[in-house]
JSON list of C-alpha atoms in Angstrom, two decimals:
[
{"chain": "A", "resi": 1, "resn": "MET", "atom": "CA", "xyz": [-46.48, 54.29, -70.32]},
{"chain": "A", "resi": 2, "resn": "LYS", "atom": "CA", "xyz": [-43.13, 55.89, -71.09]},
{"chain": "A", "resi": 3, "resn": "ARG", "atom": "CA", "xyz": [-42.89, 57.16, -67.48]},
{"chain": "A", "resi": 4, "resn": "LYS", "atom": "CA", "xyz": [-43.60, 53.67, -66.12]},
{"chain": "A", "resi": 5, "resn": "LEU", "atom": "CA", "xyz": [-40.89, 52.12, -68.31]},
{"chain": "A", "resi": 6, "resn": "THR", "atom": "CA", "xyz": [-38.39, 54.81, -67.30]},
{"chain": "A", "resi": 7, "resn": "PHE", "atom": "CA", "xyz": [-39.23, 54.24, -63.63]},
{"chain": "A", "resi": 8, "resn": "LEU", "atom": "CA", "xyz": [-38.93, 50.47, -64.04]},
{"chain": "A", "resi": 9, "resn": "PHE", "atom": "CA", "xyz": [-35.57, 50.82, -65.82]},
{"chain": "A", "resi": 10, "resn": "LEU", "atom": "CA", "xyz": [-34.22, 53.12, -63.08]},
{"chain": "A", "resi": 11, "resn": "ALA", "atom": "CA", "xyz": [-35.43, 50.78, -60.33]},
{"chain": "A", "resi": 12, "resn": "MET", "atom": "CA", "xyz": [-33.72, 47.78, -62.01]},
{"chain": "A", "resi": 13, "resn": "ALA", "atom": "CA", "xyz": [-30.49, 49.71, -62.54]},
{"chain": "A", "resi": 14, "resn": "LEU", "atom": "CA", "xyz": [-30.45, 50.83, -58.91]},
{"chain": "A", "resi": 15, "resn": "THR", "atom": "CA", "xyz": [-31.13, 47.32, -57.67]},
{"chain": "A", "resi": 16, "resn": "LEU", "atom": "CA", "xyz": [-28.34, 45.83, -59.79]},
{"chain": "A", "resi": 17, "resn": "SER", "atom": "CA", "xyz": [-25.82, 48.51, -58.83]},
{"chain": "A", "resi": 18, "resn": "CYS", "atom": "CA", "xyz": [-26.50, 48.07, -55.10]},
{"chain": "A", "resi": 19, "resn": "SER", "atom": "CA", "xyz": [-26.46, 44.30, -55.09]},
{"chain": "A", "resi": 20, "resn": "LYS", "atom": "CA", "xyz": [-22.71, 43.90, -55.54]},
{"chain": "A", "resi": 21, "resn": "ASN", "atom": "CA", "xyz": [-20.00, 45.70, -53.57]},
{"chain": "A", "resi": 22, "resn": "ASP", "atom": "CA", "xyz": [-16.61, 46.55, -55.06]},
{"chain": "A", "resi": 23, "resn": "LYS", "atom": "CA", "xyz": [-15.13, 44.16, -52.50]},
{"chain": "A", "resi": 24, "resn": "ASN", "atom": "CA", "xyz": [-17.18, 41.06, -51.86]},
{"chain": "A", "resi": 25, "resn": "GLU", "atom": "CA", "xyz": [-18.15, 40.38, -48.26]},
{"chain": "A", "resi": 26, "resn": "GLY", "atom": "CA", "xyz": [-16.11, 37.52, -46.90]},
{"chain": "A", "resi": 27, "resn": "GLU", "atom": "CA", "xyz": [-13.31, 38.05, -49.37]},
{"chain": "A", "resi": 28, "resn": "GLN", "atom": "CA", "xyz": [-9.82, 37.68, -47.98]},
{"chain": "A", "resi": 29, "resn": "PRO", "atom": "CA", "xyz": [-7.12, 40.20, -48.93]},
{"chain": "A", "resi": 30, "resn": "ASN", "atom": "CA", "xyz": [-5.83, 37.59, -51.40]},
{"chain": "A", "resi": 31, "resn": "GLY", "atom": "CA", "xyz": [-9.32, 37.24, -52.92]},
{"chain": "A", "resi": 32, "resn": "LYS", "atom": "CA", "xyz": [-10.01, 33.66, -51.83]},
{"chain": "A", "resi": 33, "resn": "GLU", "atom": "CA", "xyz": [-12.79, 32.57, -49.52]},
{"chain": "A", "resi": 34, "resn": "LEU", "atom": "CA", "xyz": [-12.05, 30.99, -46.16]},
{"chain": "A", "resi": 35, "resn": "SER", "atom": "CA", "xyz": [-13.07, 27.45, -45.36]},
{"chain": "A", "resi": 36, "resn": "LYS", "atom": "CA", "xyz": [-14.08, 26.38, -41.87]},
{"chain": "A", "resi": 37, "resn": "SER", "atom": "CA", "xyz": [-11.03, 24.12, -41.58]},
{"chain": "A", "resi": 38, "resn": "GLU", "atom": "CA", "xyz": [-8.81, 27.20, -41.93]},
{"chain": "A", "resi": 39, "resn": "ILE", "atom": "CA", "xyz": [-10.20, 28.84, -38.81]},
{"chain": "A", "resi": 40, "resn": "VAL", "atom": "CA", "xyz": [-11.48, 26.07, -36.51]},
{"chain": "A", "resi": 41, "resn": "GLY", "atom": "CA", "xyz": [-9.05, 25.39, -33.68]},
{"chain": "A", "resi": 42, "resn": "THR", "atom": "CA", "xyz": [-7.07, 27.26, -31.05]},
{"chain": "A", "resi": 43, "resn": "TRP", "atom": "CA", "xyz": [-5.15, 30.43, -31.84]},
{"chain": "A", "resi": 44, "resn": "ARG", "atom": "CA", "xyz": [-2.56, 32.05, -29.56]},
{"chain": "A", "resi": 45, "resn": "PHE", "atom": "CA", "xyz": [-1.96, 35.80, -29.43]},
{"chain": "A", "resi": 46, "resn": "GLU", "atom": "CA", "xyz": [1.33, 36.76, -31.05]},
{"chain": "A", "resi": 47, "resn": "MET", "atom": "CA", "xyz": [1.57, 40.57, -31.39]},
{"chain": "A", "resi": 48, "resn": "PHE", "atom": "CA", "xyz": [-0.05, 43.89, -32.16]},
{"chain": "A", "resi": 49, "resn": "VAL", "atom": "CA", "xyz": [0.45, 45.23, -35.70]},
{"chain": "A", "resi": 50, "resn": "GLY", "atom": "CA", "xyz": [-0.49, 48.70, -36.97]},
{"chain": "A", "resi": 51, "resn": "ASP", "atom": "CA", "xyz": [0.54, 52.12, -38.20]},
{"chain": "A", "resi": 52, "resn": "PHE", "atom": "CA", "xyz": [2.77, 52.29, -35.12]},
{"chain": "A", "resi": 53, "resn": "GLY", "atom": "CA", "xyz": [4.70, 49.24, -36.37]},
{"chain": "A", "resi": 54, "resn": "THR", "atom": "CA", "xyz": [4.84, 45.99, -34.46]},
{"chain": "A", "resi": 55, "resn": "ARG", "atom": "CA", "xyz": [4.43, 45.78, -30.71]},
{"chain": "A", "resi": 56, "resn": "LEU", "atom": "CA", "xyz": [5.35, 42.54, -28.98]},
{"chain": "A", "resi": 57, "resn": "PRO", "atom": "CA", "xyz": [3.16, 41.43, -26.10]},
{"chain": "A", "resi": 58, "resn": "ASN", "atom": "CA", "xyz": [4.22, 41.24, -22.48]},
{"chain": "A", "resi": 59, "resn": "ASP", "atom": "CA", "xyz": [4.16, 37.88, -20.65]},
{"chain": "A", "resi": 60, "resn": "CYS", "atom": "CA", "xyz": [0.56, 38.48, -19.61]},
{"chain": "A", "resi": 61, "resn": "HIS", "atom": "CA", "xyz": [-0.72, 39.16, -23.16]},
{"chain": "A", "resi": 62, "resn": "THR", "atom": "CA", "xyz": [0.90, 35.97, -24.47]},
{"chain": "A", "resi": 63, "resn": "ARG", "atom": "CA", "xyz": [-1.66, 33.94, -22.51]},
{"chain": "A", "resi": 64, "resn": "THR", "atom": "CA", "xyz": [-4.49, 35.33, -24.69]},
{"chain": "A", "resi": 65, "resn": "ASN", "atom": "CA", "xyz": [-6.11, 32.77, -26.99]},
{"chain": "A", "resi": 66, "resn": "ILE", "atom": "CA", "xyz": [-9.19, 32.21, -29.14]},
{"chain": "A", "resi": 67, "resn": "VAL", "atom": "CA", "xyz": [-10.92, 28.90, -29.81]},
{"chain": "A", "resi": 68, "resn": "PHE", "atom": "CA", "xyz": [-13.08, 28.68, -32.95]},
{"chain": "A", "resi": 69, "resn": "ARG", "atom": "CA", "xyz": [-15.59, 25.81, -33.11]},
{"chain": "A", "resi": 70, "resn": "GLU", "atom": "CA", "xyz": [-17.33, 24.04, -35.98]},
{"chain": "A", "resi": 71, "resn": "ASP", "atom": "CA", "xyz": [-20.73, 25.47, -34.91]},
{"chain": "A", "resi": 72, "resn": "ASN", "atom": "CA", "xyz": [-19.63, 29.05, -35.78]},
{"chain": "A", "resi": 73, "resn": "THR", "atom": "CA", "xyz": [-19.03, 30.02, -32.15]},
{"chain": "A", "resi": 74, "resn": "PHE", "atom": "CA", "xyz": [-15.81, 31.13, -30.49]},
{"chain": "A", "resi": 75, "resn": "THR", "atom": "CA", "xyz": [-14.48, 31.83, -27.03]},
{"chain": "A", "resi": 76, "resn": "MET", "atom": "CA", "xyz": [-11.66, 34.19, -26.19]},
{"chain": "A", "resi": 77, "resn": "ASP", "atom": "CA", "xyz": [-9.57, 34.34, -23.04]},
{"chain": "A", "resi": 78, "resn": "GLU", "atom": "CA", "xyz": [-7.99, 37.78, -23.09]},
{"chain": "A", "resi": 79, "resn": "TYR", "atom": "CA", "xyz": [-5.23, 38.58, -20.63]},
{"chain": "A", "resi": 80, "resn": "GLU", "atom": "CA", "xyz": [-4.18, 42.16, -19.92]},
{"chain": "A", "resi": 81, "resn": "LEU", "atom": "CA", "xyz": [-1.81, 43.72, -17.41]},
{"chain": "A", "resi": 82, "resn": "ILE", "atom": "CA", "xyz": [-3.90, 46.02, -15.18]},
{"chain": "A", "resi": 83, "resn": "ASN", "atom": "CA", "xyz": [-2.32, 47.75, -12.16]},
{"chain": "A", "resi": 84, "resn": "GLY", "atom": "CA", "xyz": [0.54, 45.26, -12.21]},
{"chain": "A", "resi": 85, "resn": "ARG", "atom": "CA", "xyz": [-1.74, 42.21, -12.21]},
{"chain": "A", "resi": 86, "resn": "CYS", "atom": "CA", "xyz": [-2.47, 39.88, -15.12]},
{"chain": "A", "resi": 87, "resn": "GLU", "atom": "CA", "xyz": [-6.26, 40.09, -15.44]},
{"chain": "A", "resi": 88, "resn": "ASN", "atom": "CA", "xyz": [-8.37, 37.66, -17.47]},
{"chain": "A", "resi": 89, "resn": "ARG", "atom": "CA", "xyz": [-11.56, 38.53, -19.35]},
{"chain": "A", "resi": 90, "resn": "LYS", "atom": "CA", "xyz": [-13.59, 35.89, -21.11]},
{"chain": "A", "resi": 91, "resn": "TYR", "atom": "CA", "xyz": [-15.61, 36.60, -24.24]},
{"chain": "A", "resi": 92, "resn": "SER", "atom": "CA", "xyz": [-17.78, 34.43, -26.41]},
{"chain": "A", "resi": 93, "resn": "GLY", "atom": "CA", "xyz": [-19.64, 35.03, -29.62]},
{"chain": "A", "resi": 94, "resn": "THR", "atom": "CA", "xyz": [-20.17, 33.90, -33.17]},
{"chain": "A", "resi": 95, "resn": "TYR", "atom": "CA", "xyz": [-18.15, 34.15, -36.35]},
{"chain": "A", "resi": 96, "resn": "ASP", "atom": "CA", "xyz": [-19.37, 34.50, -39.92]},
{"chain": "A", "resi": 97, "resn": "LEU", "atom": "CA", "xyz": [-17.08, 33.26, -42.70]},
{"chain": "A", "resi": 98, "resn": "SER", "atom": "CA", "xyz": [-19.19, 34.87, -45.42]},
{"chain": "A", "resi": 99, "resn": "ARG", "atom": "CA", "xyz": [-18.66, 38.34, -43.90]},
{"chain": "A", "resi": 100, "resn": "LEU", "atom": "CA", "xyz": [-15.36, 37.68, -42.07]},
{"chain": "A", "resi": 101, "resn": "THR", "atom": "CA", "xyz": [-16.79, 39.03, -38.83]},
{"chain": "A", "resi": 102, "resn": "LEU", "atom": "CA", "xyz": [-16.66, 38.17, -35.14]},
{"chain": "A", "resi": 103, "resn": "THR", "atom": "CA", "xyz": [-19.73, 39.21, -33.17]},
{"chain": "A", "resi": 104, "resn": "LEU", "atom": "CA", "xyz": [-19.63, 39.67, -29.40]},
{"chain": "A", "resi": 105, "resn": "GLY", "atom": "CA", "xyz": [-23.03, 40.19, -27.85]},
{"chain": "A", "resi": 106, "resn": "HIS", "atom": "CA", "xyz": [-25.68, 41.68, -30.11]},
{"chain": "A", "resi": 107, "resn": "ASN", "atom": "CA", "xyz": [-23.81, 44.37, -31.95]},
{"chain": "A", "resi": 108, "resn": "TYR", "atom": "CA", "xyz": [-20.07, 44.51, -31.21]},
{"chain": "A", "resi": 109, "resn": "ILE", "atom": "CA", "xyz": [-18.49, 43.37, -34.47]},
{"chain": "A", "resi": 110, "resn": "LYS", "atom": "CA", "xyz": [-14.83, 42.98, -35.44]},
{"chain": "A", "resi": 111, "resn": "PHE", "atom": "CA", "xyz": [-13.48, 41.98, -38.83]},
{"chain": "A", "resi": 112, "resn": "PHE", "atom": "CA", "xyz": [-10.84, 39.33, -39.35]},
{"chain": "A", "resi": 113, "resn": "PHE", "atom": "CA", "xyz": [-8.80, 37.67, -42.06]},
{"chain": "A", "resi": 114, "resn": "ILE", "atom": "CA", "xyz": [-6.16, 34.96, -42.35]},
{"chain": "A", "resi": 115, "resn": "ARG", "atom": "CA", "xyz": [-2.90, 35.49, -44.20]},
{"chain": "A", "resi": 116, "resn": "ASP", "atom": "CA", "xyz": [0.19, 33.24, -44.16]},
{"chain": "A", "resi": 117, "resn": "ASN", "atom": "CA", "xyz": [-1.45, 30.98, -41.54]},
{"chain": "A", "resi": 118, "resn": "LYS", "atom": "CA", "xyz": [-1.87, 33.91, -39.16]},
{"chain": "A", "resi": 119, "resn": "LEU", "atom": "CA", "xyz": [-5.21, 35.25, -37.91]},
{"chain": "A", "resi": 120, "resn": "PHE", "atom": "CA", "xyz": [-5.60, 39.04, -37.90]},
{"chain": "A", "resi": 121, "resn": "ILE", "atom": "CA", "xyz": [-8.40, 40.68, -35.91]},
{"chain": "A", "resi": 122, "resn": "VAL", "atom": "CA", "xyz": [-8.89, 44.25, -37.07]},
{"chain": "A", "resi": 123, "resn": "GLU", "atom": "CA", "xyz": [-9.15, 46.85, -34.33]},
{"chain": "A", "resi": 124, "resn": "GLY", "atom": "CA", "xyz": [-9.98, 50.52, -34.79]},
{"chain": "A", "resi": 125, "resn": "ASN", "atom": "CA", "xyz": [-7.46, 53.09, -36.07]},
{"chain": "A", "resi": 126, "resn": "ASN", "atom": "CA", "xyz": [-5.53, 50.74, -38.39]},
{"chain": "A", "resi": 127, "resn": "SER", "atom": "CA", "xyz": [-4.31, 48.29, -35.78]},
{"chain": "A", "resi": 128, "resn": "GLN", "atom": "CA", "xyz": [-4.66, 44.53, -35.64]},
{"chain": "A", "resi": 129, "resn": "GLN", "atom": "CA", "xyz": [-4.12, 41.72, -33.21]},
{"chain": "A", "resi": 130, "resn": "ARG", "atom": "CA", "xyz": [-2.16, 38.86, -34.76]},
{"chain": "A", "resi": 131, "resn": "PHE", "atom": "CA", "xyz": [-2.65, 35.24, -33.67]},
{"chain": "A", "resi": 132, "resn": "VAL", "atom": "CA", "xyz": [-0.90, 32.00, -34.65]},
{"chain": "A", "resi": 133, "resn": "ARG", "atom": "CA", "xyz": [-2.34, 28.50, -34.56]},
{"chain": "A", "resi": 134, "resn": "ARG", "atom": "CA", "xyz": [-1.56, 26.70, -31.34]}
]
C-alpha cells in the first residue's frame, strides 16, 4: 500500500510540474495575450532586426506583405532580389494566437509577437522580420 501511495504521489507531482511552462504559450514579451483584432489585417515588411543590428530592405523587399484573416489563416507575398530580378513567392498557412505561431504546410513553424504595433516574425539565429500595419 505504501508503494502504491508513493507511486501515486510521484505521478501527480510529475503531472503538475509538466503541465505549466515557465513561460506560458501564447504569452507576448510584455506578458499580455494577443487578441484577434491586434493581428487581423495587412502588414507590410519594414526591416530585418537581429544580432547584426538593423538591416533596411531593398526596394524589392519592401513589397513583401502578410494578410491575416479572421479564420486563423494568412497569406504572405514575399519578394526577394534573385539574380538582379525581384522574385515573388506566395505562402499561405494558419496562425495560432494561443501559441503565437505561424504554420506553413504541415510542419514549418515560425514564432511571432507584436510589440509597439509592430509584428515580429522570429527567424533562426536571433533574427527577426519586422512588419508594420498597412
